[in-house]
Amino acid sequence: MNAPARLASGIETALAELEEEFDVLVDWEERYRYVIDLGRDLAPLAASERSDANKVRGCASQVWLVTEPGADGTSRFRGDSDAHIVRGLIAILLTLYSSHTPQQILATDAIAVFDEFGFREHLTPQRSNGLRAMVERIRSDAREALAAAS
């Protein structure tokens, strides 16, 4: 997979690492197990962070995303879900977006990245809609951070 214009500077390294991992997995059963394993490595959110304000709308599963602004203008994201595969999808999104600037986040098309990995054909329509909702939530938070910095 090559890195077309869908990626912002600084995010290519995270994507390259993910690509290396996915390239060695020959079938989708292995890829699903890998995604679930990624989700197992996520630190759980505190009960207080599983709030309505952090809940992602449009997901069939329960999903929460927390955005933390960094002093250097980047945003750090943390997330959790009640579904194993969704926790893995969150882990991939956090790998792509966390610790990057709002400009980098908005310049990166995570849906295109997931499409290149072949997720569109292997996720249910509900999971695909949930993935888009999570990406839009992160992008919305980046737009708000950009507006606040102006």
Short mmCIF file of N, CA, C and O in Angstrom, two decimals, residues 10-96:
data_model
loop_
_atom_site.label_atom_id
_atom_site.label_comp_id
_atom_site.label_asym_id
_atom_site.label_seq_id
_atom_site.Cartn_x
_atom_site.Cartn_y
_atom_site.Cartn_z
N GLY A 10 3.38 13.27 9.33
CA GLY A 10 3.49 12.80 10.70
C GLY A 10 2.64 11.59 11.00
O GLY A 10 2.88 10.89 11.97
N ILE A 11 1.65 11.33 10.19
CA ILE A 11 0.77 10.19 10.42
C ILE A 11 1.24 8.98 9.61
O ILE A 11 0.89 7.85 9.89
N GLU A 12 2.11 9.22 8.64
CA GLU A 12 2.59 8.14 7.78
C GLU A 12 3.29 7.04 8.57
O GLU A 12 3.16 5.86 8.25
N THR A 13 4.04 7.41 9.60
CA THR A 13 4.76 6.43 10.40
C THR A 13 3.80 5.47 11.09
O THR A 13 4.00 4.25 11.07
N ALA A 14 2.75 6.01 11.69
CA ALA A 14 1.76 5.16 12.36
C ALA A 14 1.11 4.23 11.35
O ALA A 14 0.91 3.04 11.63
N LEU A 15 0.78 4.76 10.18
CA LEU A 15 0.16 3.93 9.16
C LEU A 15 1.12 2.84 8.68
O LEU A 15 0.72 1.69 8.49
N ALA A 16 2.37 3.18 8.48
CA ALA A 16 3.36 2.21 8.01
C ALA A 16 3.47 1.03 8.99
O ALA A 16 3.55 -0.13 8.57
N GLU A 17 3.43 1.32 10.28
CA GLU A 17 3.50 0.25 11.27
C GLU A 17 2.26 -0.64 11.20
O GLU A 17 2.37 -1.87 11.27
N LEU A 18 1.10 -0.03 11.06
CA LEU A 18 -0.13 -0.82 10.91
C LEU A 18 -0.08 -1.67 9.64
O LEU A 18 -0.48 -2.84 9.65
N GLU A 19 0.38 -1.07 8.54
CA GLU A 19 0.47 -1.80 7.28
C GLU A 19 1.36 -3.02 7.40
O GLU A 19 1.03 -4.09 6.90
N GLU A 20 2.50 -2.86 8.09
CA GLU A 20 3.40 -4.00 8.28
C GLU A 20 2.71 -5.13 9.01
O GLU A 20 2.85 -6.30 8.64
N GLU A 21 1.97 -4.78 10.06
CA GLU A 21 1.25 -5.81 10.81
C GLU A 21 0.19 -6.49 9.95
O GLU A 21 0.08 -7.71 9.95
N PHE A 22 -0.60 -5.70 9.23
CA PHE A 22 -1.67 -6.28 8.41
C PHE A 22 -1.13 -7.08 7.24
O PHE A 22 -1.74 -8.06 6.82
N ASP A 23 0.02 -6.69 6.70
CA ASP A 23 0.60 -7.40 5.54
C ASP A 23 0.96 -8.84 5.86
O ASP A 23 0.92 -9.70 4.99
N VAL A 24 1.35 -9.13 7.10
CA VAL A 24 1.73 -10.50 7.44
C VAL A 24 0.52 -11.38 7.76
O VAL A 24 0.66 -12.60 7.85
N LEU A 25 -0.63 -10.77 7.92
CA LEU A 25 -1.85 -11.53 8.21
C LEU A 25 -2.53 -11.89 6.89
O LEU A 25 -2.97 -11.01 6.17
N VAL A 26 -2.61 -13.18 6.60
CA VAL A 26 -3.03 -13.59 5.27
C VAL A 26 -4.54 -13.68 5.08
O VAL A 26 -5.03 -13.54 3.97
N ASP A 27 -5.30 -13.89 6.14
CA ASP A 27 -6.75 -13.97 5.94
C ASP A 27 -7.47 -13.09 6.96
O ASP A 27 -6.89 -12.60 7.92
N TRP A 28 -8.76 -12.91 6.74
CA TRP A 28 -9.52 -11.98 7.56
C TRP A 28 -9.76 -12.49 8.97
O TRP A 28 -9.91 -11.70 9.90
N GLU A 29 -9.78 -13.78 9.16
CA GLU A 29 -9.92 -14.30 10.52
C GLU A 29 -8.73 -13.85 11.36
O GLU A 29 -8.88 -13.40 12.49
N GLU A 30 -7.52 -13.94 10.79
CA GLU A 30 -6.32 -13.47 11.49
C GLU A 30 -6.36 -11.96 11.71
O GLU A 30 -5.96 -11.46 12.77
N ARG A 31 -6.83 -11.23 10.70
CA ARG A 31 -6.91 -9.77 10.84
C ARG A 31 -7.90 -9.37 11.92
O ARG A 31 -7.64 -8.45 12.70
N TYR A 32 -9.04 -10.06 11.98
CA TYR A 32 -10.00 -9.77 13.04
C TYR A 32 -9.39 -10.04 14.41
O TYR A 32 -9.57 -9.25 15.34
N ARG A 33 -8.69 -11.15 14.56
CA ARG A 33 -8.04 -11.46 15.84
C ARG A 33 -7.04 -10.36 16.20
O ARG A 33 -6.95 -9.96 17.36
N TYR A 34 -6.29 -9.89 15.20
CA TYR A 34 -5.32 -8.82 15.44
C TYR A 34 -6.03 -7.55 15.90
O TYR A 34 -5.59 -6.89 16.86
N VAL A 35 -7.11 -7.18 15.23
CA VAL A 35 -7.86 -5.98 15.61
C VAL A 35 -8.39 -6.12 17.03
O VAL A 35 -8.30 -5.19 17.84
N ILE A 36 -8.92 -7.29 17.36
CA ILE A 36 -9.41 -7.52 18.73
C ILE A 36 -8.27 -7.42 19.73
O ILE A 36 -8.42 -6.82 20.81
N ASP A 37 -7.10 -7.97 19.38
CA ASP A 37 -5.92 -7.85 20.27
C ASP A 37 -5.53 -6.40 20.48
O ASP A 37 -5.15 -6.01 21.59
N LEU A 38 -5.59 -5.59 19.42
CA LEU A 38 -5.29 -4.16 19.56
C LEU A 38 -6.24 -3.53 20.58
O LEU A 38 -5.83 -2.71 21.40
N GLY A 39 -7.50 -3.91 20.51
CA GLY A 39 -8.49 -3.37 21.43
C GLY A 39 -8.25 -3.78 22.87
O GLY A 39 -8.52 -3.02 23.80
N ARG A 40 -7.72 -4.98 23.05
CA ARG A 40 -7.43 -5.45 24.41
C ARG A 40 -6.35 -4.60 25.07
O ARG A 40 -6.27 -4.53 26.30
N ASP A 41 -5.49 -3.98 24.26
CA ASP A 41 -4.40 -3.16 24.79
C ASP A 41 -4.84 -1.76 25.19
O ASP A 41 -4.06 -1.02 25.79
N LEU A 42 -6.07 -1.38 24.84
CA LEU A 42 -6.56 -0.05 25.22
C LEU A 42 -6.77 0.02 26.73
O LEU A 42 -7.32 -0.90 27.32
N ALA A 43 -6.34 1.11 27.30
CA ALA A 43 -6.63 1.34 28.72
C ALA A 43 -8.11 1.68 28.85
O ALA A 43 -8.63 2.49 28.07
N PRO A 44 -8.80 1.06 29.78
CA PRO A 44 -10.23 1.37 29.93
C PRO A 44 -10.44 2.79 30.42
O PRO A 44 -9.58 3.34 31.12
N LEU A 45 -11.54 3.37 30.04
CA LEU A 45 -11.89 4.70 30.54
C LEU A 45 -12.44 4.57 31.95
O LEU A 45 -13.03 3.55 32.31
N ALA A 46 -12.28 5.61 32.72
CA ALA A 46 -12.88 5.66 34.05
C ALA A 46 -14.40 5.71 33.90
O ALA A 46 -14.91 6.18 32.88
N ALA A 47 -15.10 5.25 34.90
CA ALA A 47 -16.56 5.26 34.86
C ALA A 47 -17.10 6.66 34.58
O ALA A 47 -18.06 6.83 33.82
N SER A 48 -16.46 7.68 35.15
CA SER A 48 -16.91 9.06 34.95
C SER A 48 -16.72 9.52 33.50
O SER A 48 -17.40 10.43 33.05
N GLU A 49 -15.80 8.88 32.78
CA GLU A 49 -15.56 9.25 31.38
C GLU A 49 -16.54 8.57 30.43
O GLU A 49 -16.65 8.95 29.28
N ARG A 50 -17.24 7.59 30.92
CA ARG A 50 -18.26 6.92 30.12
C ARG A 50 -19.57 7.72 30.23
O ARG A 50 -20.61 7.19 30.58
N SER A 51 -19.43 8.98 29.91
CA SER A 51 -20.54 9.92 30.07
C SER A 51 -21.25 10.17 28.75
O SER A 51 -20.73 9.83 27.68
N ASP A 52 -22.39 10.80 28.85
CA ASP A 52 -23.16 11.15 27.66
C ASP A 52 -22.36 12.11 26.76
O ASP A 52 -22.42 12.03 25.54
N ALA A 53 -21.59 13.01 27.38
CA ALA A 53 -20.81 13.97 26.61
C ALA A 53 -19.73 13.28 25.77
O ALA A 53 -19.36 13.76 24.70
N ASN A 54 -19.21 12.15 26.23
CA ASN A 54 -18.15 11.43 25.52
C ASN A 54 -18.69 10.32 24.61
O ASN A 54 -17.92 9.71 23.88
N LYS A 55 -19.98 10.06 24.70
CA LYS A 55 -20.57 8.98 23.90
C LYS A 55 -20.61 9.37 22.43
O LYS A 55 -20.93 10.49 22.08
N VAL A 56 -20.27 8.41 21.58
CA VAL A 56 -20.31 8.63 20.13
C VAL A 56 -21.68 8.19 19.62
O VAL A 56 -22.08 7.05 19.81
N ARG A 57 -22.37 9.10 19.00
CA ARG A 57 -23.69 8.80 18.43
C ARG A 57 -23.51 8.13 17.08
O ARG A 57 -22.58 8.43 16.34
N GLY A 58 -24.41 7.22 16.74
CA GLY A 58 -24.37 6.57 15.43
C GLY A 58 -23.69 5.22 15.45
O GLY A 58 -23.53 4.59 14.41
N CYS A 59 -23.29 4.76 16.62
CA CYS A 59 -22.66 3.44 16.74
C CYS A 59 -23.67 2.46 17.34
O CYS A 59 -24.40 2.81 18.27
N ALA A 60 -23.70 1.27 16.80
CA ALA A 60 -24.59 0.24 17.35
C ALA A 60 -24.10 -0.19 18.74
O ALA A 60 -24.90 -0.48 19.62
N SER A 61 -22.79 -0.21 18.92
CA SER A 61 -22.20 -0.54 20.22
C SER A 61 -22.09 0.73 21.05
O SER A 61 -22.23 1.84 20.55
N GLN A 62 -21.82 0.54 22.32
CA GLN A 62 -21.53 1.68 23.19
C GLN A 62 -20.09 2.11 22.91
O GLN A 62 -19.17 1.29 23.02
N VAL A 63 -19.90 3.37 22.54
CA VAL A 63 -18.56 3.89 22.24
C VAL A 63 -18.41 5.25 22.91
O VAL A 63 -19.30 6.09 22.82
N TRP A 64 -17.26 5.42 23.56
CA TRP A 64 -16.93 6.71 24.18
C TRP A 64 -15.56 7.14 23.70
O TRP A 64 -14.63 6.33 23.61
N LEU A 65 -15.43 8.41 23.37
CA LEU A 65 -14.15 8.99 22.99
C LEU A 65 -13.89 10.22 23.85
O LEU A 65 -14.77 11.07 24.01
N VAL A 66 -12.68 10.31 24.37
CA VAL A 66 -12.26 11.44 25.18
C VAL A 66 -11.16 12.16 24.41
O VAL A 66 -10.22 11.53 23.93
N THR A 67 -11.31 13.47 24.26
CA THR A 67 -10.30 14.29 23.58
C THR A 67 -9.62 15.16 24.62
O THR A 67 -10.28 15.86 25.38
N GLU A 68 -8.28 15.09 24.62
CA GLU A 68 -7.50 15.89 25.56
C GLU A 68 -6.54 16.77 24.77
O GLU A 68 -5.68 16.26 24.06
N PRO A 69 -6.70 18.10 24.87
CA PRO A 69 -5.78 18.99 24.15
C PRO A 69 -4.41 18.98 24.80
O PRO A 69 -4.30 18.95 26.03
N GLY A 70 -3.39 18.99 23.97
CA GLY A 70 -2.02 19.05 24.47
C GLY A 70 -1.52 20.48 24.47
O GLY A 70 -1.99 21.32 23.71
N ALA A 71 -0.54 20.77 25.30
CA ALA A 71 0.03 22.11 25.37
C ALA A 71 0.73 22.49 24.07
O ALA A 71 0.89 23.67 23.77
N ASP A 72 1.11 21.49 23.28
CA ASP A 72 1.83 21.74 22.03
C ASP A 72 0.90 21.87 20.81
O ASP A 72 1.36 21.87 19.68
N GLY A 73 -0.40 21.98 21.07
CA GLY A 73 -1.35 22.14 19.96
C GLY A 73 -1.85 20.84 19.38
O GLY A 73 -2.66 20.85 18.45
N THR A 74 -1.41 19.72 19.91
CA THR A 74 -1.89 18.43 19.44
C THR A 74 -3.10 18.01 20.27
O THR A 74 -3.40 18.62 21.30
N SER A 75 -3.75 16.97 19.84
CA SER A 75 -4.86 16.39 20.59
C SER A 75 -4.53 14.94 20.88
O SER A 75 -3.99 14.24 20.03
N ARG A 76 -4.85 14.51 22.08
CA ARG A 76 -4.69 13.11 22.46
C ARG A 76 -6.09 12.54 22.62
O ARG A 76 -6.96 13.19 23.20
N PHE A 77 -6.28 11.35 22.10
CA PHE A 77 -7.58 10.70 22.17
C PHE A 77 -7.47 9.41 22.96
O PHE A 77 -6.48 8.70 22.89
N ARG A 78 -8.52 9.14 23.71
CA ARG A 78 -8.67 7.87 24.40
C ARG A 78 -10.07 7.39 24.13
O ARG A 78 -10.98 8.20 23.93
N GLY A 79 -10.27 6.09 24.10
CA GLY A 79 -11.60 5.59 23.80
C GLY A 79 -11.84 4.21 24.37
O GLY A 79 -10.92 3.52 24.79
N ASP A 80 -13.10 3.84 24.35
CA ASP A 80 -13.49 2.53 24.86
C ASP A 80 -14.83 2.14 24.24
O ASP A 80 -15.57 3.00 23.73
N SER A 81 -15.11 0.85 24.27
CA SER A 81 -16.37 0.33 23.76
C SER A 81 -16.72 -0.94 24.50
O SER A 81 -15.85 -1.57 25.11
N ASP A 82 -17.98 -1.33 24.40
CA ASP A 82 -18.41 -2.58 25.00
C ASP A 82 -18.27 -3.75 24.03
O ASP A 82 -18.56 -4.89 24.38
N ALA A 83 -17.79 -3.49 22.80
CA ALA A 83 -17.63 -4.54 21.79
C ALA A 83 -16.15 -4.72 21.45
O ALA A 83 -15.44 -3.73 21.22
N HIS A 84 -15.68 -5.95 21.43
CA HIS A 84 -14.26 -6.23 21.21
C HIS A 84 -13.74 -5.70 19.88
O HIS A 84 -12.69 -5.05 19.84
N ILE A 85 -14.44 -5.96 18.79
CA ILE A 85 -13.96 -5.51 17.48
C ILE A 85 -13.95 -3.99 17.41
O ILE A 85 -13.04 -3.39 16.84
N VAL A 86 -14.92 -3.35 18.03
CA VAL A 86 -14.99 -1.89 18.02
C VAL A 86 -13.84 -1.30 18.84
O VAL A 86 -13.24 -0.30 18.44
N ARG A 87 -13.50 -1.94 19.94
CA ARG A 87 -12.32 -1.48 20.71
C ARG A 87 -11.08 -1.52 19.83
O ARG A 87 -10.24 -0.63 19.89
N GLY A 88 -10.97 -2.55 18.99
CA GLY A 88 -9.84 -2.63 18.07
C GLY A 88 -9.86 -1.54 17.03
O GLY A 88 -8.82 -0.96 16.69
N LEU A 89 -11.04 -1.23 16.50
CA LEU A 89 -11.16 -0.13 15.53
C LEU A 89 -10.78 1.19 16.19
O LEU A 89 -10.10 2.03 15.58
N ILE A 90 -11.19 1.36 17.44
CA ILE A 90 -10.81 2.57 18.19
C ILE A 90 -9.29 2.63 18.32
O ILE A 90 -8.69 3.69 18.11
N ALA A 91 -8.67 1.51 18.64
CA ALA A 91 -7.21 1.48 18.79
C ALA A 91 -6.52 1.92 17.50
O ALA A 91 -5.54 2.66 17.54
N ILE A 92 -7.03 1.48 16.36
CA ILE A 92 -6.45 1.89 15.08
C ILE A 92 -6.64 3.39 14.88
O ILE A 92 -5.71 4.10 14.48
N LEU A 93 -7.83 3.90 15.15
CA LEU A 93 -8.08 5.34 15.01
C LEU A 93 -7.16 6.15 15.93
O LEU A 93 -6.63 7.18 15.53
N LEU A 94 -6.98 5.68 17.15
CA LEU A 94 -6.11 6.40 18.09
C LEU A 94 -4.67 6.38 17.60
O LEU A 94 -3.95 7.37 17.76
N THR A 95 -4.25 5.27 17.00
CA THR A 95 -2.90 5.19 16.44
C THR A 95 -2.73 6.21 15.32
O THR A 95 -1.69 6.87 15.23
N LEU A 96 -3.75 6.37 14.50
CA LEU A 96 -3.67 7.32 13.39
C LEU A 96 -3.74 8.78 13.86
O LEU A 96 -3.01 9.63 13.35
#
